[in-house]
CSV table of C-alpha atoms in Angstrom, one decimal:
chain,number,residue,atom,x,y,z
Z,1,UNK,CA,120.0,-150.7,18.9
Z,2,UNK,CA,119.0,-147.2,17.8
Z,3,UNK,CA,117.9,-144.4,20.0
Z,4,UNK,CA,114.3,-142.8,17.9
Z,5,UNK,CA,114.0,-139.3,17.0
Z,6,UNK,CA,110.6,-139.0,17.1
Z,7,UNK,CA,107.6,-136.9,15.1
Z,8,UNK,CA,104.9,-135.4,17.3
Z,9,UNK,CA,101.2,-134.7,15.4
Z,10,UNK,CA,99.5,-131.9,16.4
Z,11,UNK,CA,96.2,-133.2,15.3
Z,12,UNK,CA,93.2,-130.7,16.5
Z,13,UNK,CA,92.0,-132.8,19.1
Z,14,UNK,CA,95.1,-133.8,20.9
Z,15,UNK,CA,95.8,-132.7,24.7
Z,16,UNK,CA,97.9,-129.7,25.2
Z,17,UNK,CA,99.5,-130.2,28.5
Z,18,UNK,CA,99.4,-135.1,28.1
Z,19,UNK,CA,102.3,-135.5,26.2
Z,20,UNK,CA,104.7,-132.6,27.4
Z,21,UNK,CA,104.1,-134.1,31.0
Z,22,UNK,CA,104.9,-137.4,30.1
Z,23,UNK,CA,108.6,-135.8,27.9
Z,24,UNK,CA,109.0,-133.3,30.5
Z,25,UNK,CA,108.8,-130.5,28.1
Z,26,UNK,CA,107.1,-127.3,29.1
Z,27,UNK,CA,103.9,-127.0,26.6
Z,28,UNK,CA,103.4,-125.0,23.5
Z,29,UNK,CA,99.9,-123.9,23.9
Z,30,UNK,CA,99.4,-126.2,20.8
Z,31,UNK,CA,97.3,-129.9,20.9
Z,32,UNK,CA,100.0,-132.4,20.7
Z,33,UNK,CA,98.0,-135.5,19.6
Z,34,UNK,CA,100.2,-138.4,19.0
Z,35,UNK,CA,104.0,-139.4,18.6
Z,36,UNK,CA,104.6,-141.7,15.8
Z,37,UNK,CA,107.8,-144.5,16.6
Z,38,UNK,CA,108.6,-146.6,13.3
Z,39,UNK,CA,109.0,-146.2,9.9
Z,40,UNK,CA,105.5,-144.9,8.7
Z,41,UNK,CA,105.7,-143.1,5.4
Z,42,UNK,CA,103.8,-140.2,6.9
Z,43,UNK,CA,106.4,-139.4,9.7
Z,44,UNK,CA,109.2,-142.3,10.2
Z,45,UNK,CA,111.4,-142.0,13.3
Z,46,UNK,CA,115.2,-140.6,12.6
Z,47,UNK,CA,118.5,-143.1,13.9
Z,48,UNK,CA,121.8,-141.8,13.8
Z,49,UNK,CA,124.4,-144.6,13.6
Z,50,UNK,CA,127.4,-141.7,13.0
Z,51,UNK,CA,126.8,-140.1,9.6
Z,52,UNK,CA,123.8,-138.1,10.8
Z,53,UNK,CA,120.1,-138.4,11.0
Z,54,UNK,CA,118.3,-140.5,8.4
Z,55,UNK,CA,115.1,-142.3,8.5
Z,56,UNK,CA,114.1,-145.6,9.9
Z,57,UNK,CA,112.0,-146.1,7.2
Z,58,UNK,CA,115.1,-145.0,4.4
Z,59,UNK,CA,117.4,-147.8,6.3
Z,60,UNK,CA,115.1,-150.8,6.2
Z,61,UNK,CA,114.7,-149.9,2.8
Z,62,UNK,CA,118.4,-150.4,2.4
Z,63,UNK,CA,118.6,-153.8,4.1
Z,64,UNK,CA,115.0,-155.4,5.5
Z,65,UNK,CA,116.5,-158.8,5.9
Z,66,UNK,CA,119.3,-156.7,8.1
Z,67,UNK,CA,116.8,-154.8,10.1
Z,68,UNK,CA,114.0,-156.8,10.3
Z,69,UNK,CA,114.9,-160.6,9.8
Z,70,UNK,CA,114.2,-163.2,7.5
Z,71,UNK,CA,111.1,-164.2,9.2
Z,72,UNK,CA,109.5,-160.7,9.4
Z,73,UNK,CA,110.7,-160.2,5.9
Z,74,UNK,CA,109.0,-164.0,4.6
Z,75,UNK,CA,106.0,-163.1,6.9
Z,76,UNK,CA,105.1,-159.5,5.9
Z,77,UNK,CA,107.4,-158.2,3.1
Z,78,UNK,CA,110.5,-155.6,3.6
Z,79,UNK,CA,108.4,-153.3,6.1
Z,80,UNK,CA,108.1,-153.0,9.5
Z,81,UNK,CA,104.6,-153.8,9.4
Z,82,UNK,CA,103.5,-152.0,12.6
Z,83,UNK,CA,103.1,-148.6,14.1
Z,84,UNK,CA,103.7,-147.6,18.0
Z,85,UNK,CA,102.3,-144.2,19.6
Z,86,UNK,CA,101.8,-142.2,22.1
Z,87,UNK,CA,98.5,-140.8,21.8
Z,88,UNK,CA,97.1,-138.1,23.8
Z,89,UNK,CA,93.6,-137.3,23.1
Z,90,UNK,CA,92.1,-133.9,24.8
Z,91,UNK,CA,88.8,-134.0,22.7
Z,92,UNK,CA,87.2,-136.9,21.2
Z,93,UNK,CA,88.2,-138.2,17.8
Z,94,UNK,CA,86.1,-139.7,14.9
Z,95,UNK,CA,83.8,-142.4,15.3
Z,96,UNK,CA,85.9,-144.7,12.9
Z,97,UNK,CA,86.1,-148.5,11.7
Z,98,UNK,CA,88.9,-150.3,9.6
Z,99,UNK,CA,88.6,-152.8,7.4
Z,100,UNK,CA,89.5,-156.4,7.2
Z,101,UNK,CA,92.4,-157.2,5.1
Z,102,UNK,CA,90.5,-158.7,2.0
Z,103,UNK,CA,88.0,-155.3,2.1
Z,104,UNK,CA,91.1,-153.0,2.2
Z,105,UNK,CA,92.4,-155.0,-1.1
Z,106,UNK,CA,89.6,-154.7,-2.6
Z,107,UNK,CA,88.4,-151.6,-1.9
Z,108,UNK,CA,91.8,-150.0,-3.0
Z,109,UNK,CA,91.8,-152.3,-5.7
Z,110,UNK,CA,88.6,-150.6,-6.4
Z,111,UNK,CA,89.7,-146.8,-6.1
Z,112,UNK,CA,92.7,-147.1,-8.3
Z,113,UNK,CA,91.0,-148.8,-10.9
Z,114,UNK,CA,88.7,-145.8,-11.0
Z,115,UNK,CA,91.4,-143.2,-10.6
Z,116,UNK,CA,90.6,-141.5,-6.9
Z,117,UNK,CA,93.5,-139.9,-6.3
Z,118,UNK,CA,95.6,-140.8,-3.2
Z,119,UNK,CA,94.8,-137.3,-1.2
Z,120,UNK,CA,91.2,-136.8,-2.5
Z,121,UNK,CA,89.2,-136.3,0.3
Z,122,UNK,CA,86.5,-138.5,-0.4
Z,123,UNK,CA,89.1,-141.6,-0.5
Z,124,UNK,CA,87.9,-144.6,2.0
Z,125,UNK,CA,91.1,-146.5,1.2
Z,126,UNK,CA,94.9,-145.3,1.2
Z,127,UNK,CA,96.8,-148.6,0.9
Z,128,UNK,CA,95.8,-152.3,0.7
Z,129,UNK,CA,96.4,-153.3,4.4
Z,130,UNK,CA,94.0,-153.7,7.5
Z,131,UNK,CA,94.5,-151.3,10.6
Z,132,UNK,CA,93.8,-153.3,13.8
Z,133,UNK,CA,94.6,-151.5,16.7
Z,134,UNK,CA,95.7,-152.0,20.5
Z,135,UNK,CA,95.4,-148.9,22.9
Z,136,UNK,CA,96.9,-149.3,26.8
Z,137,UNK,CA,95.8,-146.7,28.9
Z,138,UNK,CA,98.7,-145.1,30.9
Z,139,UNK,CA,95.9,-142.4,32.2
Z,140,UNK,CA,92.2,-142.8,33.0
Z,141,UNK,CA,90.7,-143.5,29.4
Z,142,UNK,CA,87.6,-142.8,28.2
Z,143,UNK,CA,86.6,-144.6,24.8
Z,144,UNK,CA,83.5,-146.3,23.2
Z,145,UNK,CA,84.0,-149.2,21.6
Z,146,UNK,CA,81.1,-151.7,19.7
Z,147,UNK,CA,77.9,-152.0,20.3
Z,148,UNK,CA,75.7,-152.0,23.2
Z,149,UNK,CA,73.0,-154.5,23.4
Z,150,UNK,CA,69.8,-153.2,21.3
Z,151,UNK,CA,68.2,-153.1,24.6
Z,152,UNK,CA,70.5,-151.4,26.5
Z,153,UNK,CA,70.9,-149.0,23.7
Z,154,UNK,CA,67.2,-148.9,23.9
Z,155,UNK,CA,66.7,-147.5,27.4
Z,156,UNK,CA,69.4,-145.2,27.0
Z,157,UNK,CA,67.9,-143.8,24.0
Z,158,UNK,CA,64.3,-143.6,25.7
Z,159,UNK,CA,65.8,-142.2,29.4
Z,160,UNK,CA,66.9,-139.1,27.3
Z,161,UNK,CA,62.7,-138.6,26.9
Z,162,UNK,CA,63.0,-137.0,23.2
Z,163,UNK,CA,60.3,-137.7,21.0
Z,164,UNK,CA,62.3,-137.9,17.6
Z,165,UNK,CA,64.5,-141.0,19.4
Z,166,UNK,CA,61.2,-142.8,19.6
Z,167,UNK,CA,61.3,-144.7,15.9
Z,168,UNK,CA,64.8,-145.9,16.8
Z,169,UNK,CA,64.0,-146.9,20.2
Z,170,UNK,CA,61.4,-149.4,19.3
Z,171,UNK,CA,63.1,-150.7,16.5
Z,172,UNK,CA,66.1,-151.4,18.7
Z,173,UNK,CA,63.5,-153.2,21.1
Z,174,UNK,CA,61.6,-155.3,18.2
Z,175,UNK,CA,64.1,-156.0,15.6
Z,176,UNK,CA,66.7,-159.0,16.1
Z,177,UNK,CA,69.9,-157.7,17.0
Z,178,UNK,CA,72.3,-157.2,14.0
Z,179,UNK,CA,68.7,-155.8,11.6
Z,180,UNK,CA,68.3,-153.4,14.7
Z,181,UNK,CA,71.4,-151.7,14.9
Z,182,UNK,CA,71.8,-151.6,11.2
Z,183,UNK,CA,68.5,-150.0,11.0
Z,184,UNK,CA,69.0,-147.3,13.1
Z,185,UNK,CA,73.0,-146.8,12.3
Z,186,UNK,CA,71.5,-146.3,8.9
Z,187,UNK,CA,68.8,-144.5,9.5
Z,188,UNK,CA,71.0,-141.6,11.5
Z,189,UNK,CA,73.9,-141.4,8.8
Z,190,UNK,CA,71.2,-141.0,6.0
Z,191,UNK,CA,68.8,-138.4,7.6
Z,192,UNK,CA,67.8,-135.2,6.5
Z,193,UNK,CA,70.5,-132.8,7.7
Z,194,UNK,CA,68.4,-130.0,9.5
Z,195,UNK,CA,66.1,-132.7,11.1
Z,196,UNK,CA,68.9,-134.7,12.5
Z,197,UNK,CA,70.8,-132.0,13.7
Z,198,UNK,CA,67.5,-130.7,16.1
Z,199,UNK,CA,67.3,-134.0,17.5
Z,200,UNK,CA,71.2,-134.3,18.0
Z,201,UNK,CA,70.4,-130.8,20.1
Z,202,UNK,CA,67.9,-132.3,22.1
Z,203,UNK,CA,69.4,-135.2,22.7
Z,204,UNK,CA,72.3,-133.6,23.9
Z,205,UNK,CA,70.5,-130.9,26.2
Z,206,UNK,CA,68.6,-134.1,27.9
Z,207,UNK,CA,71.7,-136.2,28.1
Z,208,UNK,CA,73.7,-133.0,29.9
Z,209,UNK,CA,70.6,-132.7,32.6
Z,210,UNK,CA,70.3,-136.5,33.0
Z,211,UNK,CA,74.3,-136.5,33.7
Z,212,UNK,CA,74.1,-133.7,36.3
Z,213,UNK,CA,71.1,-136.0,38.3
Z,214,UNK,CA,73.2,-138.5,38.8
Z,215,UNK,CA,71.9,-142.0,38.4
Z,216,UNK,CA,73.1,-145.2,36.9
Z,217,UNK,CA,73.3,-143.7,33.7
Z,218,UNK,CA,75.1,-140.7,34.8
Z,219,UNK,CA,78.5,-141.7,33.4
Z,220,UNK,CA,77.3,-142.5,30.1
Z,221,UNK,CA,75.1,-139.4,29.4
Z,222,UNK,CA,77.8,-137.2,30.3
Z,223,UNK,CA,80.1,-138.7,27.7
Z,224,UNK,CA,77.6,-138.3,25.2
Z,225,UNK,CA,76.7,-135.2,26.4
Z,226,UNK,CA,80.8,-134.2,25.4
Z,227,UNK,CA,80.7,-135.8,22.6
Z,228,UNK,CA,78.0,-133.1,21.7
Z,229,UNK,CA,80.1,-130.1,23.1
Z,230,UNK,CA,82.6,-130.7,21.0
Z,231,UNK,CA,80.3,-131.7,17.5
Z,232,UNK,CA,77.0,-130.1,18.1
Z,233,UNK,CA,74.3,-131.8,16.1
Z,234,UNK,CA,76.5,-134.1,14.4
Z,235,UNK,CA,74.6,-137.3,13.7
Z,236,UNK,CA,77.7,-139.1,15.5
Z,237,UNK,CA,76.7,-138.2,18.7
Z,238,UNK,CA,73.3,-140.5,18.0
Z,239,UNK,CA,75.3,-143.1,16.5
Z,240,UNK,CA,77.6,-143.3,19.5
Z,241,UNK,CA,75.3,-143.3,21.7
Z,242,UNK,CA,74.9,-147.0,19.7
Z,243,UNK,CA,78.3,-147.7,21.6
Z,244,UNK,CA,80.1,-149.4,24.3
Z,245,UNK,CA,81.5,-146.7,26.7
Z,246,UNK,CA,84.3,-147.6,28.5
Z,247,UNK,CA,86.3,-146.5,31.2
Z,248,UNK,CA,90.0,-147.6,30.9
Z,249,UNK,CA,92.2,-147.5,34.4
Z,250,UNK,CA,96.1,-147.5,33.8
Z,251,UNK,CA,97.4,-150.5,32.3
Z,252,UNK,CA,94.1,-151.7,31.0
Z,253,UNK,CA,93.4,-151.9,27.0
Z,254,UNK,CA,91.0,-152.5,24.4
Z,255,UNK,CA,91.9,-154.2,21.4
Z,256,UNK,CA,89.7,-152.7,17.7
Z,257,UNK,CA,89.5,-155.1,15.4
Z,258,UNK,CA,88.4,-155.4,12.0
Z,259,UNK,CA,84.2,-153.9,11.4
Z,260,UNK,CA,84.4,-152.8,15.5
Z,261,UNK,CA,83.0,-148.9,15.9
Z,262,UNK,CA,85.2,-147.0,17.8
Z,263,UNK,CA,86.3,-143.8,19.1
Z,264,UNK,CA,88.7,-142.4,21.7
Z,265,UNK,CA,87.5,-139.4,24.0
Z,266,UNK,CA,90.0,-138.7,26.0
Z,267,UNK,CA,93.2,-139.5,28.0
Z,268,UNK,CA,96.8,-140.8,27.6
Z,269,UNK,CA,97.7,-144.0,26.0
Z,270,UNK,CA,100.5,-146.2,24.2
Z,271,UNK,CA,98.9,-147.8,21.1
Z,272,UNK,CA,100.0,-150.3,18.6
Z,273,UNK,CA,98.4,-150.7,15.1
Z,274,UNK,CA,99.4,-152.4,11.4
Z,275,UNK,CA,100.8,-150.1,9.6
Z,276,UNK,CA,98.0,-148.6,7.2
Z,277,UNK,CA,95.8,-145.7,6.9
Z,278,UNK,CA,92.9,-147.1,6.1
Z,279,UNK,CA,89.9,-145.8,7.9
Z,280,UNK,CA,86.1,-145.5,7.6
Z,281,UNK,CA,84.1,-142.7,9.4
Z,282,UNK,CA,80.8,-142.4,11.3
Z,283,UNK,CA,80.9,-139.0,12.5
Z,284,UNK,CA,82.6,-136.9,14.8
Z,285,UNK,CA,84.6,-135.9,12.4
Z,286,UNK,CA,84.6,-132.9,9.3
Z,287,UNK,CA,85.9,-135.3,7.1
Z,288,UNK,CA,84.0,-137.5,4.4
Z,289,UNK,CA,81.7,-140.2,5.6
Z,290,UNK,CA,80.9,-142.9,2.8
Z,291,UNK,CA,77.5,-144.1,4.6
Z,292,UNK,CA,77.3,-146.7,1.6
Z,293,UNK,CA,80.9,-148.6,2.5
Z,294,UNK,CA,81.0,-147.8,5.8
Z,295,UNK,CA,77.6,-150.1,6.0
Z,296,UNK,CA,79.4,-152.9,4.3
Z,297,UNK,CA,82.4,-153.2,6.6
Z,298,UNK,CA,80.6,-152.6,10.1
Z,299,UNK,CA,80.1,-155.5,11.8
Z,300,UNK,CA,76.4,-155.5,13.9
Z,301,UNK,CA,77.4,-157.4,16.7
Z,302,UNK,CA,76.5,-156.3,19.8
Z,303,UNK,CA,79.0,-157.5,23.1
Z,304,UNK,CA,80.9,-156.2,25.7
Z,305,UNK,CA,83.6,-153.7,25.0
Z,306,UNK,CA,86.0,-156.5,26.2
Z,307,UNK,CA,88.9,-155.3,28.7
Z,308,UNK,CA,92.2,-156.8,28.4
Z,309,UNK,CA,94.8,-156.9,30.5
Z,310,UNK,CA,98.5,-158.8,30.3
Z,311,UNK,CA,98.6,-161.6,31.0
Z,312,UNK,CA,102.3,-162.1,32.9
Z,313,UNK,CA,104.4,-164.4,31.3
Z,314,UNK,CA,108.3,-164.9,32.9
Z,315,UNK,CA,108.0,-161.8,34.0
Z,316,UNK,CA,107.0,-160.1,31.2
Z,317,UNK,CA,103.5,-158.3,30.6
Z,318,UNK,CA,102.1,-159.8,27.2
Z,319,UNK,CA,98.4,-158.0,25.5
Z,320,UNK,CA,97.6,-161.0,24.1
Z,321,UNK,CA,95.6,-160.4,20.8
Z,322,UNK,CA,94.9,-162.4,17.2
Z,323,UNK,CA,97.0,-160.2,14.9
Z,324,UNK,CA,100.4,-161.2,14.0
Z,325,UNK,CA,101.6,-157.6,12.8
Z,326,UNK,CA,101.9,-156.8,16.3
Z,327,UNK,CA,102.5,-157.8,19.9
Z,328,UNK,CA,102.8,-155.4,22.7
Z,329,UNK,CA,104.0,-156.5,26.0
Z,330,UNK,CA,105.6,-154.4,29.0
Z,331,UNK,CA,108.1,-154.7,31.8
Z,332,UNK,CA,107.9,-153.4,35.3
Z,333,UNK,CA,111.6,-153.4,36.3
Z,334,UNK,CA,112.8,-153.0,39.2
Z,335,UNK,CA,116.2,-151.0,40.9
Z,336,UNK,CA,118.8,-153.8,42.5
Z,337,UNK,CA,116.9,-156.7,40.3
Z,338,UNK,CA,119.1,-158.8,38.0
Z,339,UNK,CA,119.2,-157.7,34.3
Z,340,UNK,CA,116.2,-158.8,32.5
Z,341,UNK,CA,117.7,-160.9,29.1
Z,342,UNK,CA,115.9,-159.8,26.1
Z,343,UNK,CA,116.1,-161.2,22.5
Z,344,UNK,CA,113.8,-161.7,19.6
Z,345,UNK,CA,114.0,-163.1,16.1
Z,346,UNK,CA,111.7,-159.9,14.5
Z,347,UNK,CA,112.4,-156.3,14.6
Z,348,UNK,CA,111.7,-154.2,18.5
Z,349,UNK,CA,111.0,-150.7,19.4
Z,350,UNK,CA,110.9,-149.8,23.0
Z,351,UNK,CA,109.5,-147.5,24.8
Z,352,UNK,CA,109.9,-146.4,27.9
Z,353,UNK,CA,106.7,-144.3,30.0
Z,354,UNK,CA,108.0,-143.9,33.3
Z,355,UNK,CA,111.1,-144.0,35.5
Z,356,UNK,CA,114.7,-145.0,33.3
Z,357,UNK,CA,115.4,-147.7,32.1
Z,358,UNK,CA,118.7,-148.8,30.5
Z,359,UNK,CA,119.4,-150.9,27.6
Z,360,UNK,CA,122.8,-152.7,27.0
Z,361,UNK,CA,123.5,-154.9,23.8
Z,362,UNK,CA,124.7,-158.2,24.0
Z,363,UNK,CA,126.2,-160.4,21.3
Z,364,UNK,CA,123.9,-161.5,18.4
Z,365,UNK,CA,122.6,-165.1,18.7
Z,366,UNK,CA,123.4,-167.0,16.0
Z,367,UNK,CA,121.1,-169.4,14.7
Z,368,UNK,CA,118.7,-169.4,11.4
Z,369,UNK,CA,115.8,-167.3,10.1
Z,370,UNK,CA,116.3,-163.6,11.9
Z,371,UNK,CA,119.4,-164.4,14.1
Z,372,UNK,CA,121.1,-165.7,11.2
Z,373,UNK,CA,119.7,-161.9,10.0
Z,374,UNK,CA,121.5,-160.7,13.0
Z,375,UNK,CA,124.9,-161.7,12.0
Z,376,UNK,CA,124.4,-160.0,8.7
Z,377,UNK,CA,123.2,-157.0,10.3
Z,378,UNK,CA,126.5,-156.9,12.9
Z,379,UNK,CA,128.7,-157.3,9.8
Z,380,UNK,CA,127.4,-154.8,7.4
Z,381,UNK,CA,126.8,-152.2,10.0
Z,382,UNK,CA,130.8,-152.5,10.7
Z,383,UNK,CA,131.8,-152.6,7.1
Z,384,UNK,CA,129.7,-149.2,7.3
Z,385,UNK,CA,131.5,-147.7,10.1
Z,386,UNK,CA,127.8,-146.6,11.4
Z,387,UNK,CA,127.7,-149.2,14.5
Z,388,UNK,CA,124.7,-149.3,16.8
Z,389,UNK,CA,124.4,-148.1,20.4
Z,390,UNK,CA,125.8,-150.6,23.1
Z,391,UNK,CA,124.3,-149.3,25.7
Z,392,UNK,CA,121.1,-146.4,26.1
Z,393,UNK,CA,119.3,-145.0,29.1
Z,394,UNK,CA,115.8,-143.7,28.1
Z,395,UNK,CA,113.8,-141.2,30.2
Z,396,UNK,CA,110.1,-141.1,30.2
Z,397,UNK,CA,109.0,-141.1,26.2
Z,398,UNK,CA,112.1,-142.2,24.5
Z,399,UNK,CA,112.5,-144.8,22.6
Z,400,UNK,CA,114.9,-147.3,20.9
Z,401,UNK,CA,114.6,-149.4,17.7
Z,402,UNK,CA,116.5,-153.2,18.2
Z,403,UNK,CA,117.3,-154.8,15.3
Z,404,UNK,CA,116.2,-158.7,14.6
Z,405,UNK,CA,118.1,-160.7,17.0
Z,406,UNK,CA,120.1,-158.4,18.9
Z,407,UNK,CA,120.6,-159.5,22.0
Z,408,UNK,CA,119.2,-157.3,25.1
Z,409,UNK,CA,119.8,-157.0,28.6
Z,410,UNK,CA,117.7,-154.2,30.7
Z,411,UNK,CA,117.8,-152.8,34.1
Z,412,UNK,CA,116.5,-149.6,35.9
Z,413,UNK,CA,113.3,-148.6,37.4
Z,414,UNK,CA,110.9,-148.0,35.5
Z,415,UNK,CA,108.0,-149.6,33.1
Z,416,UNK,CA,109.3,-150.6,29.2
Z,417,UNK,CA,106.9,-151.0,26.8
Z,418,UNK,CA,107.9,-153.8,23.8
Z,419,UNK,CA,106.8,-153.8,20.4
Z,420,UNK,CA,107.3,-156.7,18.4
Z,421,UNK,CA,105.9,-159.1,15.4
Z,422,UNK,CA,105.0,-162.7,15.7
Z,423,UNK,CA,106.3,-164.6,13.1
């Protein structure tokens, strides 16, 4: 096992004081958004196994049956096919969707065929993957996440007593559900700039008042209401108001699938997401939005933001979800409890968020697929002279990648978080 070197982002609307708490690092005055652990082009973790620093990304590169296992490998090609962070979010960020795998093919398919270049702004589509997501709040969370009802969008709309909202409201209330939020999603993203913006200032001014009242409402208005502080009269702000919004306590998570609108406002969390950049925007944001393609990979259905929470499984806390880039799970250990055994066929990084824990390598099971991988790893890593930890203690924030079937035991006191494949 490797102990990560980690890149922090210092996206605009990160927290400046969420992250350096959690590290125990005084703060910089700066946002620190996120904390990227794997081997993501854009900023891969560092290992040192004894010649110095070099990316995780460099040494699967090198050997992805090695690192990752012959099942990974078969499953998803020589990658580590998922991404953990920490993510920190002190403002909202863009009201985003991702697309399903065979949109993302296509629609990069499409934009290299007509010779967008990779960094132009206007580019929906940076690779040919899908970007699911799993977010676990280790703070209160504030999010929204797909849409509300038509009718309950309805009276929200209408309780903020603006005039311009009227169209929308009664189409929400007369048209079936997936023509009614279409029609009004659409109708926001394609109106006249200066008219929009007035009623996004309206909206916003009622929304504020109706959030100081109090009232069953209350919650919900003042979201929207700083949603609007931070992007006044952005069209967004109507189009979340579309949205779920949800209230994350601590260990709680949501899981974003393909088509889902989504944003996060604000709080700390550990997320896990497929490895891909691919994202489409509503608002909320500077960037490009692509009204057009973002219309043809939404998906109008209307539900519950849908809450999960682990589901404990031999003691280990599992976020169950339908993706097989990615499983995250956690462990609540325990001081004088017998070490916790810990092996898997596909590639690990954990992370520790609070308390220590300690991590002590075993012997590699043999076996076939990734354990037989395992045996090839231990071999060329001492032909190398550039062995592996045995044993690590992490603090709150560190992390540690395992290679595919290493052998685990862990102990301490303190919550581990586990990212994995299932293959």
């Amino acid at each position: 096992m490797d102990r990560l070197a980690n890149t922090v982002r210092p996206y605009a609307w990160g927290s400046t004081t969420a992250l350096p708490e959690l590290l125990g690092t005084a703060p910089t005055g700066e946002p620190q958004a996120e904390m990227w652990m794997g081997a993501h082009p854009g900023a891969p973790s560092r290992i040192d196994r004894g010649a110095g620093p070099v990316s995780l990304a460099e040494v699967i590169d090198a050997a992805p049956e090695t690192e990752l296992g012959a099942d990974a490998v078969r499953a998803f090609g020589p990658r580590l096919p998922f991404l953990l962070k920490l993510l920190a979010a002190g403002s909202p960020l863009s009201l985003q969707v991702h697309p399903d795998l065979a949109q993302a093919k296509e629609g990069f398919a499409d934009e290299e065929r007509r010779g967008v270049p990779i960094d132009a702004g206007h580019r929906n589509y940076k690779d040919a993957n899908h970007k699911p997501e799993l977010i676990v709040a280790l703070t209160p969370f504030d999010g929204l996440c797909g849409f509300r009802h038509p009718a309950q969008a309805a009276d929200l709309l209408a309780g903020l007593g603006v005039d311009d909202l009227k169209p929308y409201v009664d189409i929400l209330r007369a048209s079936p559900e997936e023509d009614a939020l279409r029609e009004v999603l659409t109708a926001v993203l394609s109106a006249e700039h200066h008219a929009i913006t007035e009623t996004v200032e309206r909206a916003a001014v009622a929304a504020d008042q109706l959030a100081a009242k109090g009232g069953p409402h209350a919650d919900d208005y003042a979201a929207y209401a700083g949603i609007a502080h931070h992007y006044p009269g952005d069209p967004g702000v109507l189009a979340a108001m579309l949205l779920n919004h949800v209230q994350l306590q601590p260990g709680e998570a949501l899981f974003l699938g393909a088509g889902i609108p989504h944003a996060y406002l604000n709080g700390l969390g550990v997320e896990l997401m497929a490895n891909s950049d691919n994202v489409l925007r509503c608002g909320l944001t500077p960037k490009h939005v692509d009204v057009p393609e973002l219309l043809r990979v939404v998906r109008f259905e209307a539900g519950d933001a849908g809450v999960l929470r682990p589901e404990a499984v031999d003691g280990e806390e599992i976020y169950e979800t339908p993706i097989d880039e990615f499983r995250l799970s956690r462990f609540a250990l325990a001081p004088g409890a017998a070490p916790r055994p810990l092996l898997s066929r596909t590639p690990q990084i954990l992370l520790c968020t609070a308390g220590t824990v300690r991590l002590r390598a075993g012997e590699a099971v043999a076996g076939d697929g990734a354990a037989a991988g395992a045996d090839v790893a231990a071999a060329a890593g001492a032909a190398a002279g550039a062995a592996a930890a045995a044993e690590l203690t992490l603090a709150p924030g560190e992390s540690a990648f395992v290679r595919a079937g290493e052998h685990l035991t862990l102990t301490g006191d303190g919550t581990l978080f586990r990212a994995t494949v299932v293959a």
